[in-house]
Amino acid sequence: MLPEKSFLLTSEFAKKLYFDHARKMPIFDYHCHLDPRQIYENRRFENLTQVWLNDHGAGDHYKWRLMRANGTSERYITGDGDDKIKFLEFVKAMEKAPGNPVLEWSQLELSRVFDIDLAINQRNAEEIWNAANQVIAGPSFSARELIKRFNVRCLCTTDDPASALGYHALLRSDEARNGFKVAPTFRPDALMSIDLAGFSDYLQTLSDASGVKIHDLESLEHAAAQRIDAFQRAGGRLADHGMNSFRFLSMDRSKIDSVLVRRMKGDEITEEEMWAYRTHMTLFLMQLYSSHAWTMQIHMNCFRNVSSTNYKAVGADAGFDCVGDQPDIVNQIRALLDAGERQGDLPRLILYSLNARDWLALAALAGSFEGGCAQRIHFGCAWWFNDTYSGMKRQITTYAEQSLLGNFTGMLTDSRSFLSYPRHEYFRRVLCDVLGGWVECDRLPRDEDYLGGIVEDISYNNANDSFHL
């Protein structure tokens, strides 16, 4: 369905960059939400809906949002409806989706995984369903085999500090046989959520995982340090902070200790106390990341679970999120980075914002804290709602205009689906088209060795070299 030679590639030089350089590179997926248990157990699937749309409540919320926009009943999105009807409802939505990346990703997935080059529409739905399910029933269709098929050398899952990491240990012992690495990423969102009702219960879970009885700030810090050491032993070298919003607020350590102790007793705390706690813990963790030579990712400025009715009915991570609008978030991150630098513990960082209004400011901010190593601070790739044709082009251009594009660590899936790896192909095609366009208008030399090397570095080498995995 998608023309192999010309899809997203508008010049002959862009095609040369893609087919002779980008396409051959392995994948380093340094931020995803795949389940390590499913990878270890080599999860198999019953039909196309399970692997493409909804696997017992887990699935691709990008696709769910479009099905809702087309009027599909929730029963046939996240509910208990028949799997084939769910697939047919998705096909109906795709017929209305020209220009949406989900349609293009889905066509790539059909082509690259199932060797099906039919347009996704109701006329072809039955043939697609039957042909894909025949492939799924075959012996080589499973979680590990899909990862190998896309030449994924390393993928980084997203894991709570209290995670047991047992499946990561098992996968680590299987690396030679698998041919790929699975590493955990330290995601301390629950540790930061001192304002939520279940915070004290979470600290008990963290105590159990770390072996440290948490009763004050010092013991909490000790427990967090123990878990970072555990992630390090499990092969982890990255952290990821979901800063949907952020306010930098400095407060005396003894006062923060008092806030924590009060909260553990069930007392209410003020918004200022909440931000002071989060600021302190973020700076403390940055010290540990720096000492372990980790890279810290910050995903910022989004609204989560904005429909309280749907959140109550369906739950989190179901497609009820949107772009945030905190107007001063870059200034708050500036204060955080400045404090981290002053305490001598500014780790390598990747800064992402869901609001493209922040992009130029973040890219410029990153350049203000460079030094000591190559590209200490990255302006992160186009994320979530920006993960589109125009969003990728804008992010690549912004990175190039404000820093050194040749150092960029490239694409990630941010996905819960084993079929999402064609998104790397999509990104690489966009990258090659941008560079090819600059060659065609004489902004760059027509030097294939030079620009092909840049493409190969962005596609894989830079991430592989930067994250020490």
mmCIF file of N, CA and C in Angstrom, residues 140-252:
data_model
loop_
_atom_site.group_PDB
_atom_site.id
_atom_site.type_symbol
_atom_site.label_atom_id
_atom_site.label_comp_id
_atom_site.label_asym_id
_atom_site.label_seq_id
_atom_site.Cartn_x
_atom_site.Cartn_y
_atom_site.Cartn_z
ATOM 1 N N SER A 140 6.664 -18.637 14.557
ATOM 2 C CA SER A 140 7.651 -17.566 14.728
ATOM 3 C C SER A 140 7.044 -16.239 15.158
ATOM 4 N N PHE A 141 5.746 -16.242 15.491
ATOM 5 C CA PHE A 141 5.112 -14.989 15.895
ATOM 6 C C PHE A 141 4.955 -14.978 17.411
ATOM 7 N N SER A 142 5.863 -14.256 18.081
ATOM 8 C CA SER A 142 5.834 -14.155 19.538
ATOM 9 C C SER A 142 6.596 -12.906 19.938
ATOM 10 N N ALA A 143 6.522 -12.555 21.206
ATOM 11 C CA ALA A 143 7.135 -11.309 21.674
ATOM 12 C C ALA A 143 8.624 -11.247 21.336
ATOM 13 N N ARG A 144 9.373 -12.267 21.688
ATOM 14 C CA ARG A 144 10.820 -12.231 21.445
ATOM 15 C C ARG A 144 11.138 -12.221 19.949
ATOM 16 N N GLU A 145 10.379 -13.002 19.184
ATOM 17 C CA GLU A 145 10.655 -13.071 17.757
ATOM 18 C C GLU A 145 10.349 -11.755 17.065
ATOM 19 N N LEU A 146 9.338 -11.020 17.532
ATOM 20 C CA LEU A 146 9.045 -9.709 16.955
ATOM 21 C C LEU A 146 10.191 -8.736 17.235
ATOM 22 N N ILE A 147 10.718 -8.772 18.458
ATOM 23 C CA ILE A 147 11.846 -7.902 18.804
ATOM 24 C C ILE A 147 13.050 -8.218 17.917
ATOM 25 N N LYS A 148 13.328 -9.496 17.726
ATOM 26 C CA LYS A 148 14.449 -9.894 16.867
ATOM 27 C C LYS A 148 14.202 -9.485 15.415
ATOM 28 N N ARG A 149 12.972 -9.633 14.971
ATOM 29 C CA ARG A 149 12.645 -9.343 13.572
ATOM 30 C C ARG A 149 12.978 -7.907 13.204
ATOM 31 N N PHE A 150 12.774 -7.004 14.159
ATOM 32 C CA PHE A 150 13.038 -5.594 13.883
ATOM 33 C C PHE A 150 14.469 -5.192 14.228
ATOM 34 N N ASN A 151 15.312 -6.172 14.538
ATOM 35 C CA ASN A 151 16.728 -5.911 14.817
ATOM 36 C C ASN A 151 16.890 -4.928 15.980
ATOM 37 N N VAL A 152 16.090 -5.156 17.019
ATOM 38 C CA VAL A 152 16.196 -4.350 18.235
ATOM 39 C C VAL A 152 17.350 -4.905 19.066
ATOM 40 N N ARG A 153 18.360 -4.093 19.315
ATOM 41 C CA ARG A 153 19.504 -4.542 20.111
ATOM 42 C C ARG A 153 19.310 -4.268 21.597
ATOM 43 N N CYS A 154 18.548 -3.217 21.906
ATOM 44 C CA CYS A 154 18.310 -2.884 23.310
ATOM 45 C C CYS A 154 16.988 -2.161 23.428
ATOM 46 N N LEU A 155 16.206 -2.510 24.462
ATOM 47 C CA LEU A 155 14.996 -1.764 24.771
ATOM 48 C C LEU A 155 14.938 -1.532 26.271
ATOM 49 N N CYS A 156 14.440 -0.353 26.634
ATOM 50 C CA CYS A 156 14.398 0.056 28.037
ATOM 51 C C CYS A 156 12.948 0.201 28.461
ATOM 52 N N THR A 157 12.530 -0.642 29.391
ATOM 53 C CA THR A 157 11.174 -0.591 29.909
ATOM 54 C C THR A 157 11.063 0.524 30.944
ATOM 55 N N THR A 158 9.867 0.736 31.455
ATOM 56 C CA THR A 158 9.608 1.817 32.408
ATOM 57 C C THR A 158 9.144 1.184 33.714
ATOM 58 N N ASP A 159 9.898 1.374 34.801
ATOM 59 C CA ASP A 159 9.700 0.567 36.001
ATOM 60 C C ASP A 159 9.684 1.423 37.268
ATOM 61 N N ASP A 160 8.737 1.139 38.133
ATOM 62 C CA ASP A 160 8.653 1.816 39.422
ATOM 63 C C ASP A 160 9.857 1.452 40.291
ATOM 64 N N PRO A 161 10.316 2.378 41.139
ATOM 65 C CA PRO A 161 11.451 2.062 42.017
ATOM 66 C C PRO A 161 11.267 0.808 42.861
ATOM 67 N N ALA A 162 10.006 0.479 43.195
ATOM 68 C CA ALA A 162 9.754 -0.695 44.029
ATOM 69 C C ALA A 162 9.636 -1.983 43.224
ATOM 70 N N SER A 163 9.799 -1.908 41.916
ATOM 71 C CA SER A 163 9.696 -3.108 41.082
ATOM 72 C C SER A 163 10.716 -4.156 41.519
ATOM 73 N N ALA A 164 10.292 -5.406 41.529
ATOM 74 C CA ALA A 164 11.181 -6.487 41.962
ATOM 75 C C ALA A 164 12.317 -6.737 40.966
ATOM 76 N N LEU A 165 12.084 -6.430 39.691
ATOM 77 C CA LEU A 165 13.083 -6.577 38.627
ATOM 78 C C LEU A 165 13.464 -8.029 38.372
ATOM 79 N N GLY A 166 12.612 -8.940 38.809
ATOM 80 C CA GLY A 166 12.920 -10.354 38.632
ATOM 81 C C GLY A 166 12.985 -10.770 37.175
ATOM 82 N N TYR A 167 12.051 -10.274 36.370
ATOM 83 C CA TYR A 167 12.061 -10.653 34.955
ATOM 84 C C TYR A 167 13.234 -10.018 34.217
ATOM 85 N N HIS A 168 13.668 -8.851 34.673
ATOM 86 C CA HIS A 168 14.861 -8.268 34.082
ATOM 87 C C HIS A 168 16.087 -9.134 34.359
ATOM 88 N N ALA A 169 16.158 -9.682 35.553
ATOM 89 C CA ALA A 169 17.287 -10.566 35.865
ATOM 90 C C ALA A 169 17.262 -11.813 34.978
ATOM 91 N N LEU A 170 16.073 -12.368 34.781
ATOM 92 C CA LEU A 170 15.951 -13.547 33.931
ATOM 93 C C LEU A 170 16.307 -13.220 32.486
ATOM 94 N N LEU A 171 15.853 -12.067 32.017
ATOM 95 C CA LEU A 171 16.158 -11.664 30.648
ATOM 96 C C LEU A 171 17.649 -11.380 30.475
ATOM 97 N N ARG A 172 18.255 -10.846 31.513
ATOM 98 C CA ARG A 172 19.688 -10.567 31.420
ATOM 99 C C ARG A 172 20.477 -11.857 31.246
ATOM 100 N N SER A 173 20.041 -12.917 31.904
ATOM 101 C CA SER A 173 20.734 -14.202 31.756
ATOM 102 C C SER A 173 20.479 -14.825 30.395
ATOM 103 N N ASP A 174 19.462 -14.316 29.669
ATOM 104 C CA ASP A 174 19.125 -14.852 28.352
ATOM 105 C C ASP A 174 19.647 -13.994 27.204
ATOM 106 N N GLU A 175 20.433 -12.958 27.492
ATOM 107 C CA GLU A 175 20.824 -12.004 26.456
ATOM 108 C C GLU A 175 21.545 -12.658 25.288
ATOM 109 N N ALA A 176 22.458 -13.559 25.574
ATOM 110 C CA ALA A 176 23.232 -14.177 24.493
ATOM 111 C C ALA A 176 22.318 -14.969 23.567
ATOM 112 N N ARG A 177 21.353 -15.668 24.154
ATOM 113 C CA ARG A 177 20.427 -16.464 23.342
ATOM 114 C C ARG A 177 19.460 -15.578 22.581
ATOM 115 N N ASN A 178 18.985 -14.511 23.229
ATOM 116 C CA ASN A 178 17.997 -13.625 22.595
ATOM 117 C C ASN A 178 18.621 -12.746 21.512
ATOM 118 N N GLY A 179 19.836 -12.267 21.790
ATOM 119 C CA GLY A 179 20.453 -11.328 20.863
ATOM 120 C C GLY A 179 20.036 -9.895 21.083
ATOM 121 N N PHE A 180 19.366 -9.628 22.190
ATOM 122 C CA PHE A 180 18.992 -8.260 22.536
ATOM 123 C C PHE A 180 19.011 -8.106 24.046
ATOM 124 N N LYS A 181 19.125 -6.851 24.480
ATOM 125 C CA LYS A 181 19.151 -6.521 25.903
ATOM 126 C C LYS A 181 17.839 -5.839 26.297
ATOM 127 N N VAL A 182 17.341 -6.165 27.482
ATOM 128 C CA VAL A 182 16.189 -5.479 28.069
ATOM 129 C C VAL A 182 16.641 -4.878 29.395
ATOM 130 N N ALA A 183 16.572 -3.556 29.505
ATOM 131 C CA ALA A 183 17.052 -2.873 30.708
ATOM 132 C C ALA A 183 15.901 -2.114 31.367
ATOM 133 N N PRO A 184 15.905 -2.031 32.691
ATOM 134 C CA PRO A 184 14.867 -1.255 33.376
ATOM 135 C C PRO A 184 15.202 0.229 33.386
ATOM 136 N N THR A 185 14.178 1.051 33.425
ATOM 137 C CA THR A 185 14.323 2.495 33.597
ATOM 138 C C THR A 185 13.644 2.906 34.899
ATOM 139 N N PHE A 186 14.343 3.654 35.710
ATOM 140 C CA PHE A 186 13.877 4.084 37.034
ATOM 141 C C PHE A 186 12.856 5.212 36.849
ATOM 142 N N ARG A 187 11.585 4.948 37.185
ATOM 143 C CA ARG A 187 10.506 5.925 36.979
ATOM 144 C C ARG A 187 9.868 6.257 38.333
ATOM 145 N N PRO A 188 10.321 7.325 39.015
ATOM 146 C CA PRO A 188 9.924 7.568 40.406
ATOM 147 C C PRO A 188 8.654 8.408 40.580
ATOM 148 N N ASP A 189 7.700 8.305 39.663
ATOM 149 C CA ASP A 189 6.495 9.131 39.772
ATOM 150 C C ASP A 189 5.761 8.895 41.093
ATOM 151 N N ALA A 190 5.608 7.635 41.483
ATOM 152 C CA ALA A 190 4.899 7.340 42.737
ATOM 153 C C ALA A 190 5.670 7.868 43.946
ATOM 154 N N LEU A 191 6.990 7.832 43.877
ATOM 155 C CA LEU A 191 7.823 8.363 44.949
ATOM 156 C C LEU A 191 7.625 9.865 45.110
ATOM 157 N N MET A 192 7.328 10.555 44.027
ATOM 158 C CA MET A 192 7.118 11.998 44.064
ATOM 159 C C MET A 192 5.703 12.387 44.487
ATOM 160 N N SER A 193 4.778 11.449 44.460
ATOM 161 C CA SER A 193 3.354 11.765 44.626
ATOM 162 C C SER A 193 2.940 11.821 46.087
ATOM 163 N N ILE A 194 3.603 12.693 46.827
ATOM 164 C CA ILE A 194 3.320 12.830 48.257
ATOM 165 C C ILE A 194 1.912 13.342 48.504
ATOM 166 N N ASP A 195 1.294 13.958 47.505
ATOM 167 C CA ASP A 195 -0.051 14.514 47.638
ATOM 168 C C ASP A 195 -1.149 13.474 47.485
ATOM 169 N N LEU A 196 -0.840 12.295 46.944
ATOM 170 C CA LEU A 196 -1.881 11.308 46.671
ATOM 171 C C LEU A 196 -2.224 10.494 47.911
ATOM 172 N N ALA A 197 -3.446 9.988 47.915
ATOM 173 C CA ALA A 197 -3.969 9.310 49.105
ATOM 174 C C ALA A 197 -3.179 8.058 49.469
ATOM 175 N N GLY A 198 -2.660 7.346 48.472
ATOM 176 C CA GLY A 198 -1.981 6.091 48.757
ATOM 177 C C GLY A 198 -0.489 6.222 48.983
ATOM 178 N N PHE A 199 -0.002 7.434 49.259
ATOM 179 C CA PHE A 199 1.446 7.646 49.359
ATOM 180 C C PHE A 199 2.069 6.834 50.494
ATOM 181 N N SER A 200 1.456 6.820 51.673
ATOM 182 C CA SER A 200 2.015 6.063 52.807
ATOM 183 C C SER A 200 2.076 4.578 52.500
ATOM 184 N N ASP A 201 1.055 4.061 51.831
ATOM 185 C CA ASP A 201 1.072 2.654 51.439
ATOM 186 C C ASP A 201 2.203 2.386 50.451
ATOM 187 N N TYR A 202 2.418 3.333 49.544
ATOM 188 C CA TYR A 202 3.510 3.151 48.581
ATOM 189 C C TYR A 202 4.860 3.109 49.302
ATOM 190 N N LEU A 203 5.056 3.968 50.292
ATOM 191 C CA LEU A 203 6.325 3.957 51.024
ATOM 192 C C LEU A 203 6.554 2.628 51.723
ATOM 193 N N GLN A 204 5.474 1.975 52.166
ATOM 194 C CA GLN A 204 5.629 0.651 52.765
ATOM 195 C C GLN A 204 6.099 -0.358 51.714
ATOM 196 N N THR A 205 5.537 -0.239 50.506
ATOM 197 C CA THR A 205 5.975 -1.105 49.408
ATOM 198 C C THR A 205 7.446 -0.863 49.082
ATOM 199 N N LEU A 206 7.839 0.400 49.078
ATOM 200 C CA LEU A 206 9.235 0.746 48.818
ATOM 201 C C LEU A 206 10.138 0.232 49.934
ATOM 202 N N SER A 207 9.663 0.301 51.171
ATOM 203 C CA SER A 207 10.429 -0.250 52.304
ATOM 204 C C SER A 207 10.679 -1.731 52.114
ATOM 205 N N ASP A 208 9.619 -2.444 51.728
ATOM 206 C CA ASP A 208 9.741 -3.886 51.537
ATOM 207 C C ASP A 208 10.736 -4.208 50.419
ATOM 208 N N ALA A 209 10.685 -3.423 49.340
ATOM 209 C CA ALA A 209 11.562 -3.686 48.192
ATOM 210 C C ALA A 209 13.022 -3.382 48.507
ATOM 211 N N SER A 210 13.249 -2.335 49.285
ATOM 212 C CA SER A 210 14.615 -1.884 49.557
ATOM 213 C C SER A 210 15.231 -2.521 50.791
ATOM 214 N N GLY A 211 14.392 -3.030 51.669
ATOM 215 C CA GLY A 211 14.887 -3.539 52.940
ATOM 216 C C GLY A 211 15.216 -2.452 53.935
ATOM 217 N N VAL A 212 14.749 -1.241 53.664
ATOM 218 C CA VAL A 212 14.999 -0.096 54.542
ATOM 219 C C VAL A 212 13.672 0.361 55.134
ATOM 220 N N LYS A 213 13.580 0.404 56.438
ATOM 221 C CA LYS A 213 12.356 0.890 57.078
ATOM 222 C C LYS A 213 12.297 2.406 56.946
ATOM 223 N N ILE A 214 11.304 2.909 56.246
ATOM 224 C CA ILE A 214 11.195 4.341 55.980
ATOM 225 C C ILE A 214 10.379 4.996 57.081
ATOM 226 N N HIS A 215 11.021 5.944 57.779
ATOM 227 C CA HIS A 215 10.310 6.650 58.848
ATOM 228 C C HIS A 215 10.587 8.149 58.819
ATOM 229 N N ASP A 216 11.524 8.570 57.979
ATOM 230 C CA ASP A 216 11.830 9.993 57.862
ATOM 231 C C ASP A 216 12.528 10.230 56.520
ATOM 232 N N LEU A 217 12.983 11.456 56.304
ATOM 233 C CA LEU A 217 13.580 11.807 55.025
ATOM 234 C C LEU A 217 14.880 11.047 54.783
ATOM 235 N N GLU A 218 15.706 10.936 55.788
ATOM 236 C CA GLU A 218 16.985 10.253 55.609
ATOM 237 C C GLU A 218 16.792 8.797 55.225
ATOM 238 N N SER A 219 15.856 8.113 55.888
ATOM 239 C CA SER A 219 15.624 6.704 55.563
ATOM 240 C C SER A 219 14.979 6.560 54.186
ATOM 241 N N LEU A 220 14.137 7.525 53.786
ATOM 242 C CA LEU A 220 13.566 7.496 52.443
ATOM 243 C C LEU A 220 14.670 7.638 51.388
ATOM 244 N N GLU A 221 15.584 8.554 51.625
ATOM 245 C CA GLU A 221 16.693 8.726 50.694
ATOM 246 C C GLU A 221 17.540 7.458 50.611
ATOM 247 N N HIS A 222 17.756 6.829 51.755
ATOM 248 C CA HIS A 222 18.534 5.599 51.780
ATOM 249 C C HIS A 222 17.828 4.506 50.983
ATOM 250 N N ALA A 223 16.504 4.415 51.139
ATOM 251 C CA ALA A 223 15.734 3.413 50.397
ATOM 252 C C ALA A 223 15.807 3.672 48.893
ATOM 253 N N ALA A 224 15.681 4.929 48.501
ATOM 254 C CA ALA A 224 15.766 5.275 47.080
ATOM 255 C C ALA A 224 17.146 4.929 46.521
ATOM 256 N N ALA A 225 18.191 5.209 47.297
ATOM 257 C CA ALA A 225 19.553 4.885 46.856
ATOM 258 C C ALA A 225 19.742 3.376 46.710
ATOM 259 N N GLN A 226 19.153 2.625 47.626
ATOM 260 C CA GLN A 226 19.238 1.171 47.529
ATOM 261 C C GLN A 226 18.595 0.663 46.247
ATOM 262 N N ARG A 227 17.439 1.263 45.880
ATOM 263 C CA ARG A 227 16.749 0.826 44.674
ATOM 264 C C ARG A 227 17.515 1.227 43.418
ATOM 265 N N ILE A 228 18.139 2.379 43.421
ATOM 266 C CA ILE A 228 18.963 2.758 42.268
ATOM 267 C C ILE A 228 20.120 1.784 42.103
ATOM 268 N N ASP A 229 20.715 1.366 43.205
ATOM 269 C CA ASP A 229 21.766 0.353 43.134
ATOM 270 C C ASP A 229 21.226 -0.953 42.541
ATOM 271 N N ALA A 230 19.982 -1.301 42.915
ATOM 272 C CA ALA A 230 19.368 -2.527 42.379
ATOM 273 C C ALA A 230 19.125 -2.401 40.880
ATOM 274 N N PHE A 231 18.664 -1.236 40.436
ATOM 275 C CA PHE A 231 18.476 -1.010 39.009
ATOM 276 C C PHE A 231 19.817 -1.074 38.278
ATOM 277 N N GLN A 232 20.843 -0.524 38.895
ATOM 278 C CA GLN A 232 22.183 -0.557 38.296
ATOM 279 C C GLN A 232 22.629 -2.005 38.099
ATOM 280 N N ARG A 233 22.419 -2.837 39.107
ATOM 281 C CA ARG A 233 22.808 -4.248 39.007
ATOM 282 C C ARG A 233 21.998 -4.981 37.940
ATOM 283 N N ALA A 234 20.752 -4.522 37.732
ATOM 284 C CA ALA A 234 19.882 -5.143 36.731
ATOM 285 C C ALA A 234 20.146 -4.615 35.329
ATOM 286 N N GLY A 235 21.125 -3.723 35.187
ATOM 287 C CA GLY A 235 21.488 -3.206 33.877
ATOM 288 C C GLY A 235 20.903 -1.855 33.550
ATOM 289 N N GLY A 236 20.153 -1.243 34.482
ATOM 290 C CA GLY A 236 19.544 0.056 34.231
ATOM 291 C C GLY A 236 20.565 1.181 34.214
ATOM 292 N N ARG A 237 20.420 2.099 33.272
ATOM 293 C CA ARG A 237 21.300 3.261 33.187
ATOM 294 C C ARG A 237 20.523 4.540 32.876
ATOM 295 N N LEU A 238 19.190 4.452 32.945
ATOM 296 C CA LEU A 238 18.372 5.617 32.672
ATOM 297 C C LEU A 238 17.303 5.783 33.740
ATOM 298 N N ALA A 239 16.921 7.049 33.958
ATOM 299 C CA ALA A 239 15.779 7.385 34.792
ATOM 300 C C ALA A 239 14.812 8.206 33.956
ATOM 301 N N ASP A 240 13.557 8.205 34.352
ATOM 302 C CA ASP A 240 12.548 8.945 33.602
ATOM 303 C C ASP A 240 11.558 9.559 34.583
ATOM 304 N N HIS A 241 11.461 10.891 34.577
ATOM 305 C CA HIS A 241 10.564 11.603 35.476
ATOM 306 C C HIS A 241 9.389 12.169 34.689
ATOM 307 N N GLY A 242 8.195 11.784 35.079
ATOM 308 C CA GLY A 242 6.993 12.323 34.453
ATOM 309 C C GLY A 242 6.563 13.598 35.160
ATOM 310 N N MET A 243 7.109 14.715 34.753
ATOM 311 C CA MET A 243 6.766 16.009 35.359
ATOM 312 C C MET A 243 5.629 16.639 34.569
ATOM 313 N N ASN A 244 4.418 16.128 34.805
ATOM 314 C CA ASN A 244 3.262 16.682 34.100
ATOM 315 C C ASN A 244 3.200 18.187 34.291
ATOM 316 N N SER A 245 3.500 18.616 35.491
ATOM 317 C CA SER A 245 3.721 20.025 35.821
ATOM 318 C C SER A 245 4.853 20.057 36.837
ATOM 319 N N PHE A 246 5.455 21.222 37.015
ATOM 320 C CA PHE A 246 6.567 21.300 37.963
ATOM 321 C C PHE A 246 6.741 22.725 38.444
ATOM 322 N N ARG A 247 7.046 22.841 39.744
ATOM 323 C CA ARG A 247 7.382 24.123 40.338
ATOM 324 C C ARG A 247 8.603 23.926 41.212
ATOM 325 N N PHE A 248 9.649 24.692 40.957
ATOM 326 C CA PHE A 248 10.852 24.610 41.768
ATOM 327 C C PHE A 248 10.640 25.431 43.040
ATOM 328 N N LEU A 249 10.762 24.770 44.201
ATOM 329 C CA LEU A 249 10.556 25.465 45.472
ATOM 330 C C LEU A 249 11.546 24.911 46.491
ATOM 331 N N SER A 250 12.481 25.727 46.887
ATOM 332 C CA SER A 250 13.507 25.319 47.841
ATOM 333 C C SER A 250 13.013 25.518 49.270
ATOM 334 N N MET A 251 13.327 24.579 50.148
ATOM 335 C CA MET A 251 12.905 24.648 51.552
ATOM 336 C C MET A 251 13.964 23.964 52.407
ATOM 337 N N ASP A 252 14.124 24.413 53.619
ATOM 338 C CA ASP A 252 15.089 23.832 54.538
ATOM 339 C C ASP A 252 14.842 22.332 54.714
#
